[in-house]
Short mmCIF file of C-alpha atoms and ligand atoms in Angstrom, two decimals:
data_model
loop_
_atom_site.label_atom_id
_atom_site.label_comp_id
_atom_site.label_asym_id
_atom_site.label_seq_id
_atom_site.Cartn_x
_atom_site.Cartn_y
_atom_site.Cartn_z
CA MET A 1 16.38 -10.59 -1.41
CA LYS A 2 19.56 -8.64 0.34
CA THR A 3 18.65 -5.01 1.62
CA LEU A 4 20.51 -2.49 3.39
CA ASN A 5 19.24 -3.99 6.88
CA ASP A 6 21.13 -6.94 6.23
CA PHE A 7 24.24 -5.30 6.45
CA ASN A 8 25.76 -3.37 9.40
CA PHE A 9 28.20 -0.39 7.37
CA GLU A 10 29.85 0.12 10.96
CA ASN A 11 33.79 1.55 9.25
CA LYS A 12 32.71 0.36 6.03
CA LYS A 13 32.73 2.16 2.55
CA ALA A 14 29.05 1.59 0.98
CA LEU A 15 29.79 2.37 -2.98
CA ILE A 16 26.32 3.45 -3.78
CA ARG A 17 24.92 3.45 -7.52
CA VAL A 18 22.41 6.81 -6.89
CA ASP A 19 20.54 8.68 -9.94
CA PHE A 20 21.58 12.08 -9.36
CA ASN A 21 20.31 12.85 -12.83
CA VAL A 22 18.91 16.24 -12.20
CA PRO A 23 18.16 18.99 -14.34
CA LEU A 24 19.67 21.84 -14.10
CA ASN A 25 19.42 25.65 -15.15
CA ASP A 26 21.49 27.77 -17.44
CA ASN A 27 23.09 28.62 -14.58
CA PHE A 28 23.85 24.92 -13.18
CA GLU A 29 21.75 25.26 -10.38
CA VAL A 30 19.42 22.07 -9.28
CA THR A 31 15.41 23.14 -10.19
CA ASP A 32 14.19 19.83 -8.97
CA ASP A 33 15.98 17.70 -6.19
CA THR A 34 13.49 14.73 -5.70
CA ARG A 35 16.12 12.13 -6.91
CA ILE A 36 18.37 13.63 -4.17
CA ILE A 37 15.56 13.58 -1.81
CA SER A 38 14.58 9.82 -2.50
CA ALA A 39 18.45 8.77 -2.12
CA LYS A 40 18.75 9.93 1.29
CA PRO A 41 17.57 7.18 3.04
CA THR A 42 19.99 4.73 1.68
CA ILE A 43 22.78 6.97 2.54
CA ILE A 44 21.41 8.06 5.79
CA LYS A 45 21.15 4.48 7.07
CA VAL A 46 24.88 3.74 5.93
CA LEU A 47 26.24 7.34 7.95
CA GLU A 48 24.51 6.13 10.98
CA ASP A 49 25.33 3.04 11.05
CA GLY A 50 29.25 4.53 11.31
CA GLY A 51 29.74 3.64 7.60
CA SER A 52 31.15 6.27 4.88
CA CYS A 53 29.30 6.68 1.12
CA VAL A 54 31.14 6.87 -2.23
CA LEU A 55 28.17 8.06 -4.23
CA MET A 56 27.87 7.33 -7.97
CA SER A 57 25.94 8.61 -10.58
CA HIS A 58 25.25 9.82 -14.79
CA LEU A 59 24.01 13.36 -15.50
CA GLY A 60 22.84 13.54 -18.97
CA ARG A 61 24.43 12.62 -22.08
CA PRO A 62 27.21 13.41 -22.12
CA LYS A 63 30.28 12.94 -25.23
CA GLY A 64 33.61 12.24 -23.37
CA VAL A 65 34.29 14.85 -20.67
CA GLN A 66 31.62 18.06 -21.24
CA ASP A 67 31.89 20.32 -18.50
CA GLU A 68 28.21 21.36 -18.67
CA PHE A 69 27.62 17.89 -17.11
CA SER A 70 30.13 17.69 -14.57
CA LEU A 71 28.59 16.44 -10.97
CA LYS A 72 30.55 19.45 -9.17
CA HIS A 73 27.53 21.31 -10.55
CA ILE A 74 25.04 19.46 -7.71
CA VAL A 75 27.77 19.38 -4.39
CA SER A 76 26.29 21.91 -2.50
CA LYS A 77 22.84 20.47 -3.40
CA ILE A 78 23.60 17.21 -1.73
CA LYS A 79 25.40 19.16 0.96
CA ASP A 80 21.83 21.14 1.53
CA VAL A 81 19.72 17.75 1.28
CA LEU A 82 22.00 15.81 3.31
CA GLY A 83 22.84 18.17 5.96
CA VAL A 84 26.23 16.63 5.74
CA GLU A 85 29.22 17.74 4.43
CA VAL A 86 30.13 16.30 0.61
CA LYS A 87 33.74 15.60 -0.89
CA PHE A 88 34.54 15.52 -5.08
CA ALA A 89 36.50 13.17 -6.90
CA THR A 90 36.97 15.06 -10.31
CA ASN A 91 37.70 11.43 -11.97
CA CYS A 92 34.95 8.89 -10.84
CA VAL A 93 38.53 6.42 -11.74
CA GLY A 94 42.02 6.66 -11.25
CA GLN A 95 44.42 7.93 -8.43
CA GLU A 96 42.28 10.93 -7.54
CA ALA A 97 39.46 8.59 -6.38
CA ILE A 98 41.47 5.82 -4.92
CA GLU A 99 43.02 8.40 -2.56
CA LYS A 100 39.89 9.93 -1.55
CA ALA A 101 37.94 6.78 -1.25
CA ASN A 102 40.56 5.04 0.96
CA GLU A 103 41.07 8.65 3.17
CA LEU A 104 37.22 8.99 3.76
CA GLU A 105 36.46 8.30 7.68
CA PRO A 106 32.96 7.10 8.88
CA GLY A 107 30.28 9.59 8.68
CA GLU A 108 31.59 10.83 5.35
CA ILE A 109 30.44 10.96 1.96
CA LEU A 110 32.48 11.17 -1.54
CA LEU A 111 30.89 12.13 -4.46
CA LEU A 112 32.45 10.61 -7.88
CA GLU A 113 32.36 12.36 -11.10
CA ASN A 114 29.91 11.74 -13.77
CA LEU A 115 30.08 7.95 -14.70
CA ARG A 116 29.34 8.78 -18.58
CA PHE A 117 32.51 10.52 -19.19
CA HIS A 118 33.87 7.27 -19.52
CA GLU A 119 32.31 5.32 -22.40
CA GLU A 120 33.34 2.12 -20.71
CA GLU A 121 30.14 2.89 -18.20
CA THR A 122 27.41 2.50 -21.00
CA LYS A 123 29.22 0.08 -22.99
CA GLY A 124 29.39 -2.05 -19.28
CA ASP A 125 32.62 -2.49 -19.23
CA LYS A 126 34.04 -5.16 -17.10
CA ASP A 127 37.43 -3.56 -16.28
CA PHE A 128 36.28 -0.48 -16.22
CA ALA A 129 33.31 -1.88 -13.74
CA GLU A 130 36.40 -3.34 -11.08
CA LYS A 131 38.49 -0.21 -11.03
CA LEU A 132 34.81 1.14 -9.90
CA SER A 133 34.42 -1.76 -7.14
CA LYS A 134 37.82 -0.86 -5.87
CA LEU A 135 36.39 2.23 -3.99
CA GLY A 136 33.92 0.45 -1.60
CA ASP A 137 33.74 -2.54 0.29
CA ILE A 138 29.75 -3.11 0.25
CA TYR A 139 27.48 -2.22 -2.98
CA VAL A 140 24.83 -0.54 -2.74
CA ASN A 141 22.24 -0.27 -6.08
CA ASP A 142 19.72 2.45 -4.95
CA ALA A 143 19.01 3.74 -8.70
CA PHE A 144 15.69 2.47 -10.17
CA GLY A 145 16.10 5.00 -13.30
CA THR A 146 19.15 2.95 -14.68
CA ALA A 147 18.36 -0.41 -13.72
CA HIS A 148 16.89 -1.57 -16.87
CA ARG A 149 20.38 -0.88 -17.82
CA ALA A 150 23.27 -3.11 -17.92
CA HIS A 151 26.39 -0.66 -17.19
CA ALA A 152 28.92 -0.83 -15.53
CA SER A 153 27.78 0.89 -12.67
CA THR A 154 23.96 -0.43 -12.43
CA THR A 155 25.08 -4.14 -13.10
CA ILE A 156 28.43 -5.21 -14.13
CA VAL A 157 29.92 -4.05 -11.00
CA ALA A 158 27.94 -6.41 -8.59
CA GLN A 159 30.04 -9.47 -9.57
CA PHE A 160 33.03 -7.94 -7.96
CA PHE A 161 30.91 -7.98 -4.54
CA PRO A 162 29.24 -11.67 -4.80
CA ASP A 163 28.62 -11.57 -0.65
CA ALA A 164 28.42 -8.06 -0.32
CA LYS A 165 25.53 -5.95 -2.54
CA CYS A 166 22.12 -5.35 -1.97
CA PHE A 167 19.52 -2.99 -2.85
CA GLY A 168 19.53 0.52 -1.68
CA SER A 169 15.91 0.99 0.53
CA LEU A 170 14.57 3.73 -2.82
CA LEU A 171 14.96 0.40 -5.56
CA ALA A 172 13.87 -1.69 -2.79
CA LYS A 173 11.02 -0.08 -2.60
CA GLU A 174 10.32 0.57 -6.43
CA ILE A 175 10.67 -3.51 -6.28
CA GLU A 176 7.73 -3.86 -3.31
CA SER A 177 5.44 -1.44 -5.19
CA ILE A 178 5.81 -3.68 -8.66
CA LYS A 179 5.28 -6.82 -6.67
CA LYS A 180 2.54 -5.55 -5.24
CA VAL A 181 0.61 -4.78 -7.73
CA LEU A 182 1.65 -7.88 -9.93
CA GLU A 183 2.11 -10.57 -7.32
CA ASP A 184 0.36 -10.32 -4.14
CA GLY A 185 -2.24 -7.54 -5.26
CA GLU A 186 -5.50 -7.86 -3.54
CA LYS A 187 -8.81 -7.89 -5.76
CA PRO A 188 -10.22 -6.68 -7.52
CA VAL A 189 -6.77 -5.10 -9.49
CA LEU A 190 -7.16 -2.70 -11.45
CA ALA A 191 -5.10 -1.25 -14.22
CA VAL A 192 -5.45 2.37 -15.88
CA LEU A 193 -3.69 2.73 -19.02
CA GLY A 194 -3.61 5.91 -21.05
CA GLY A 195 -1.03 7.65 -23.61
CA ALA A 196 -0.49 8.42 -26.83
CA LYS A 197 -0.16 5.05 -28.46
CA VAL A 198 -1.07 1.51 -28.11
CA SER A 199 1.97 0.20 -29.74
CA SER A 200 3.90 1.67 -26.52
CA LYS A 201 1.74 -0.44 -24.40
CA ILE A 202 1.42 -3.83 -26.35
CA THR A 203 3.61 -5.84 -23.87
CA VAL A 204 2.17 -4.28 -20.70
CA ILE A 205 -0.93 -5.00 -21.63
CA GLU A 206 -0.23 -8.51 -22.41
CA ASN A 207 1.90 -8.89 -19.32
CA ILE A 208 -0.79 -7.94 -16.88
CA LEU A 209 -3.57 -9.56 -18.11
CA ASP A 210 -3.18 -12.34 -16.23
CA LYS A 211 -2.75 -10.43 -13.24
CA ILE A 212 -5.30 -8.15 -13.29
CA ASN A 213 -9.33 -7.80 -12.95
CA HIS A 214 -10.39 -4.73 -14.44
CA LEU A 215 -8.64 -2.40 -17.47
CA ILE A 216 -9.10 1.10 -17.94
CA ILE A 217 -8.33 2.06 -21.59
CA GLY A 218 -7.99 6.11 -21.94
CA GLY A 219 -5.71 8.32 -23.51
CA GLY A 220 -5.25 8.42 -27.64
CA MET A 221 -4.85 4.53 -27.76
CA THR A 222 -8.93 4.59 -27.04
CA PHE A 223 -9.65 5.13 -30.53
CA THR A 224 -7.57 2.50 -32.28
CA PHE A 225 -10.10 0.03 -30.30
CA ILE A 226 -13.19 1.91 -31.04
CA LYS A 227 -12.30 1.89 -35.04
CA ALA A 228 -11.29 -1.48 -34.53
CA LEU A 229 -15.16 -1.94 -33.09
CA GLY A 230 -16.81 -0.26 -36.30
CA GLY A 231 -16.75 3.43 -34.44
CA LYS A 232 -16.58 6.73 -36.00
CA ILE A 233 -13.39 8.46 -34.62
CA GLY A 234 -13.06 11.39 -37.24
CA ASP A 235 -9.89 12.88 -37.04
CA SER A 236 -8.68 11.31 -33.68
CA ILE A 237 -5.07 9.90 -33.49
CA CYS A 238 -5.33 6.16 -34.08
CA GLU A 239 -2.70 3.38 -35.02
CA ASP A 240 -4.85 1.68 -38.21
CA ASP A 241 -2.16 -1.14 -38.31
CA LYS A 242 -2.48 -1.53 -34.78
CA MET A 243 -6.68 -2.41 -34.99
CA GLU A 244 -6.20 -6.01 -35.38
CA LEU A 245 -4.02 -6.46 -32.33
CA ALA A 246 -6.65 -4.13 -30.27
CA LEU A 247 -9.42 -6.29 -30.92
CA ASP A 248 -7.09 -9.41 -30.01
CA ILE A 249 -6.13 -8.03 -27.03
CA LEU A 250 -10.37 -7.79 -26.25
CA LYS A 251 -10.76 -11.25 -27.49
CA GLN A 252 -7.66 -12.06 -24.54
CA ALA A 253 -9.12 -10.17 -21.75
CA GLU A 254 -12.49 -11.81 -22.39
CA ALA A 255 -11.02 -15.12 -22.19
CA LYS A 256 -9.03 -14.17 -19.31
CA GLY A 257 -12.47 -13.15 -17.63
CA VAL A 258 -10.71 -9.54 -17.51
CA LYS A 259 -13.38 -6.10 -17.46
CA ILE A 260 -12.30 -3.99 -20.25
CA HIS A 261 -13.76 -0.23 -19.98
CA LEU A 262 -13.10 2.15 -23.18
CA PRO A 263 -14.52 5.64 -22.51
CA VAL A 264 -18.11 5.92 -23.58
CA ASP A 265 -17.96 10.16 -24.17
CA VAL A 266 -15.02 12.18 -25.28
CA VAL A 267 -14.38 15.74 -25.40
CA ALA A 268 -13.45 16.57 -28.95
CA ALA A 269 -12.06 19.63 -30.14
CA ASP A 270 -12.06 20.94 -34.05
CA ALA A 271 -7.68 21.20 -33.38
CA PHE A 272 -5.48 20.22 -31.59
CA SER A 273 -4.90 23.18 -29.58
CA ASN A 274 -6.19 24.21 -26.32
CA ASP A 275 -8.29 27.07 -27.76
CA ALA A 276 -10.02 24.77 -30.16
CA ASN A 277 -13.78 24.45 -29.87
CA THR A 278 -15.18 21.40 -28.23
CA LYS A 279 -18.23 19.34 -27.43
CA VAL A 280 -19.13 16.76 -25.84
CA CYS A 281 -19.40 13.43 -28.38
CA ASP A 282 -20.39 9.52 -27.59
CA VAL A 283 -17.22 7.97 -28.50
CA LYS A 284 -18.28 6.10 -31.35
CA GLN A 285 -19.41 9.18 -33.14
CA ILE A 286 -16.88 11.94 -33.51
CA PRO A 287 -17.51 13.49 -36.52
CA ASP A 288 -15.34 14.63 -39.29
CA GLY A 289 -13.09 17.29 -38.46
CA TRP A 290 -13.19 16.89 -34.94
CA GLN A 291 -10.72 14.85 -32.26
CA GLY A 292 -11.26 12.88 -29.26
CA LEU A 293 -8.77 14.76 -26.79
CA ASP A 294 -10.39 13.95 -23.40
CA ALA A 295 -12.80 11.18 -21.43
CA GLY A 296 -15.86 13.40 -21.45
CA PRO A 297 -18.19 13.04 -18.18
CA GLU A 298 -20.16 9.60 -18.63
CA SER A 299 -16.56 8.47 -19.00
CA LEU A 300 -15.48 9.22 -16.08
CA LYS A 301 -18.63 8.51 -14.05
CA ILE A 302 -17.96 4.96 -14.92
CA PHE A 303 -14.01 4.77 -14.42
CA ASP A 304 -14.48 6.63 -10.43
CA THR A 305 -17.00 3.49 -10.10
CA VAL A 306 -14.58 1.11 -11.36
CA VAL A 307 -11.37 2.79 -9.16
CA ASN A 308 -13.85 2.93 -6.45
CA GLU A 309 -14.30 -0.82 -6.09
CA SER A 310 -10.74 -1.78 -6.52
CA LYS A 311 -8.41 -2.88 -4.01
CA THR A 312 -5.17 -2.06 -6.18
CA ILE A 313 -4.17 0.30 -8.98
CA LEU A 314 -1.71 0.69 -11.42
CA TRP A 315 -1.86 3.66 -13.86
CA ASN A 316 -0.16 4.90 -16.41
CA GLY A 317 -0.38 7.37 -18.83
CA PRO A 318 -2.98 9.94 -19.12
CA LEU A 319 -6.49 10.15 -19.96
CA GLY A 320 -6.76 12.85 -22.08
CA VAL A 321 -3.75 15.66 -23.60
CA PHE A 322 -3.21 16.75 -19.73
CA GLU A 323 -0.70 19.10 -20.83
CA MET A 324 -3.51 21.87 -22.08
CA GLU A 325 -5.79 22.88 -19.73
CA SER A 326 -8.85 22.52 -21.78
CA PHE A 327 -8.12 18.74 -22.44
CA ALA A 328 -6.71 17.60 -18.83
CA LYS A 329 -10.32 17.00 -16.34
CA GLY A 330 -10.10 13.87 -17.28
CA THR A 331 -6.40 12.85 -16.09
CA ILE A 332 -7.70 15.47 -12.86
CA ALA A 333 -10.87 13.42 -12.16
CA LEU A 334 -9.00 9.89 -12.58
CA GLY A 335 -6.34 11.30 -10.27
CA ASN A 336 -9.29 12.22 -7.95
CA SER A 337 -10.71 8.84 -7.83
CA ILE A 338 -7.59 7.33 -7.20
CA ALA A 339 -6.57 9.21 -4.57
CA LYS A 340 -10.21 8.70 -2.77
CA SER A 341 -9.78 5.33 -3.29
CA THR A 342 -6.41 5.16 -1.91
CA LYS A 343 -7.74 6.91 1.35
CA ASN A 344 -10.11 3.68 1.59
CA GLY A 345 -7.58 1.67 2.22
CA ALA A 346 -6.56 0.83 -1.70
CA PHE A 347 -2.85 0.34 -3.01
CA SER A 348 -1.69 2.72 -5.81
CA LEU A 349 1.05 2.80 -8.08
CA VAL A 350 1.62 5.81 -10.78
CA GLY A 351 4.70 4.98 -13.07
CA GLY A 352 6.09 4.45 -16.27
CA GLY A 353 5.85 7.64 -18.35
CA ASP A 354 3.56 10.82 -18.62
CA SER A 355 1.09 9.81 -15.52
CA VAL A 356 4.26 10.86 -13.16
CA ALA A 357 4.17 14.32 -14.42
CA ALA A 358 0.56 14.52 -14.14
CA VAL A 359 0.62 13.17 -10.83
CA LYS A 360 3.18 15.84 -9.84
CA GLN A 361 1.43 18.30 -11.64
CA PHE A 362 -1.94 18.08 -10.74
CA GLY A 363 -0.61 17.54 -6.55
CA PHE A 364 -1.89 14.38 -6.70
CA GLU A 365 2.10 12.48 -5.24
CA ASP A 366 0.93 12.60 -2.02
CA LYS A 367 -2.23 11.28 -2.07
CA VAL A 368 -1.48 7.82 -3.93
CA SER A 369 0.49 5.07 -1.89
CA TYR A 370 3.87 4.94 -4.38
CA VAL A 371 5.16 7.22 -7.58
CA SER A 372 7.57 5.59 -9.50
CA THR A 373 10.84 6.89 -9.94
CA GLY A 374 11.94 5.42 -13.13
CA GLY A 375 9.99 5.34 -16.68
CA GLY A 376 11.97 2.97 -18.56
CA ALA A 377 12.31 1.28 -16.06
CA MET A 378 8.89 0.62 -13.97
CA LEU A 379 7.90 0.18 -18.25
CA GLU A 380 10.06 -2.79 -18.42
CA SER A 381 8.98 -3.69 -14.85
CA LEU A 382 5.29 -3.87 -16.39
CA GLU A 383 6.27 -5.62 -19.50
CA GLY A 384 7.21 -8.92 -17.55
CA LYS A 385 11.29 -8.06 -17.90
CA THR A 386 13.48 -8.83 -15.18
CA LEU A 387 15.67 -5.92 -15.09
CA PRO A 388 19.71 -6.42 -15.03
CA GLY A 389 20.35 -4.08 -12.19
CA ILE A 390 17.78 -6.11 -10.24
CA ALA A 391 19.04 -9.36 -11.11
CA ALA A 392 22.86 -8.36 -10.60
CA ILE A 393 21.75 -8.19 -7.13
CA LEU A 394 19.91 -11.06 -6.70
CA GLU A 395 22.42 -13.48 -8.55
P1 LIG B 1 2.52 8.06 -22.72
O1 LIG B 1 3.80 8.96 -22.90
O2 LIG B 1 2.56 7.06 -23.50
O3 LIG B 1 2.09 8.28 -21.29
O4 LIG B 1 1.60 9.66 -23.52
C1 LIG B 1 1.59 10.39 -22.98
C2 LIG B 1 0.80 11.35 -24.15
O5 LIG B 1 -0.14 10.95 -24.56
C3 LIG B 1 0.50 12.74 -23.54
O6 LIG B 1 1.75 13.75 -23.91
C4 LIG B 1 -0.60 13.29 -24.00
O7 LIG B 1 -1.20 14.73 -24.32
C5 LIG B 1 -0.86 12.26 -25.14
N1 LIG B 1 -2.41 11.60 -25.42
C6 LIG B 1 -3.27 11.25 -24.68
N2 LIG B 1 -5.03 11.35 -25.10
C7 LIG B 1 -4.50 11.84 -26.54
C8 LIG B 1 -5.17 12.03 -27.33
N3 LIG B 1 -6.69 11.87 -26.93
N4 LIG B 1 -4.77 12.17 -28.55
C9 LIG B 1 -3.49 12.59 -28.40
N5 LIG B 1 -2.53 12.60 -28.01
C10 LIG B 1 -3.36 12.24 -26.65
#
């Protein structure tokens, strides 16, 4: 696996695919610069070697050229974050981009206009990728968020750099974290899967069952399992057509020696509302007219014990409807348990969906080992898929 440290960028131009798909407000100001900060180590390494950077990214989902999706809006923010001047090319291919890339001196940065202003980008067009490839000497992919897409700048372009391509430090960290959990994880390995639906997590569950010792199932998914086991779930969210599959997962887990932990009690509400009346119920005896919206106190005690005994922890999906304060306690308690276990030496990875939002919202970001930057890409990795953007560097 080639990383930045395998190259000396002195007098070289690095063509870096970054993920600067950042949120902007109505005044086109960046409201969250996490993704720019995440790309900083890669860019700084190239500059410190005595090289220059040509940065390419997408922003949003434009239909053709649309000013609101122009990367020109974020030039000053990048400059602030990096502390280095940033030049800008108003088209990611063509004469201006070629000239500006050619004129780059060591220590300088050029940002190219939104790749998705050209439909060839998402189509993975080879000619377009070849044009991009002319803008640098070494291709660096540092965009985990788009590594599951076979786009021109994330995948196809790599073939024009057979001996000069590598992972940036962010992408390398993502790959290492997944490996640390699914391949080299110190036992016991625990996965916590929450979120709304079983259907969106089936492939993940099936892929990880061979790699884990404990599985906590929480969130809305719980009720498909509980109903399948004969429990009364009232008006809780449930996928009836997935009940058989739920029983099959339990059987597979047993055969593989994976211990499954389902909630034993829930916080039930008489409406899907923050102001609803609530009561704690046995998870198998939720009255009609009530729905389970968070894990109950007994469940949280059991989960805390399992988390504390685990040496490797993967967390994907909240334990309840954490967007509403009344049903966020379970997710916060789990975050606290994982933070405590991490402090005691466990490796914890949070990724792939709403758990990242929850971790940020409740301030656990610095208390877990790693928070993934790519939702879809992380989910596909957990499903055992080889991401095209990663394969293209390894080839
Ligand atoms: P996911 O994107 O799969 O991680 O699902 C996250 C969503 O699941 C969040 O918006 C939560 O509000 C929702 N969720 C978690 N627990 C429940 C529940 N018991 N009932 C309904 N929705 C839930």
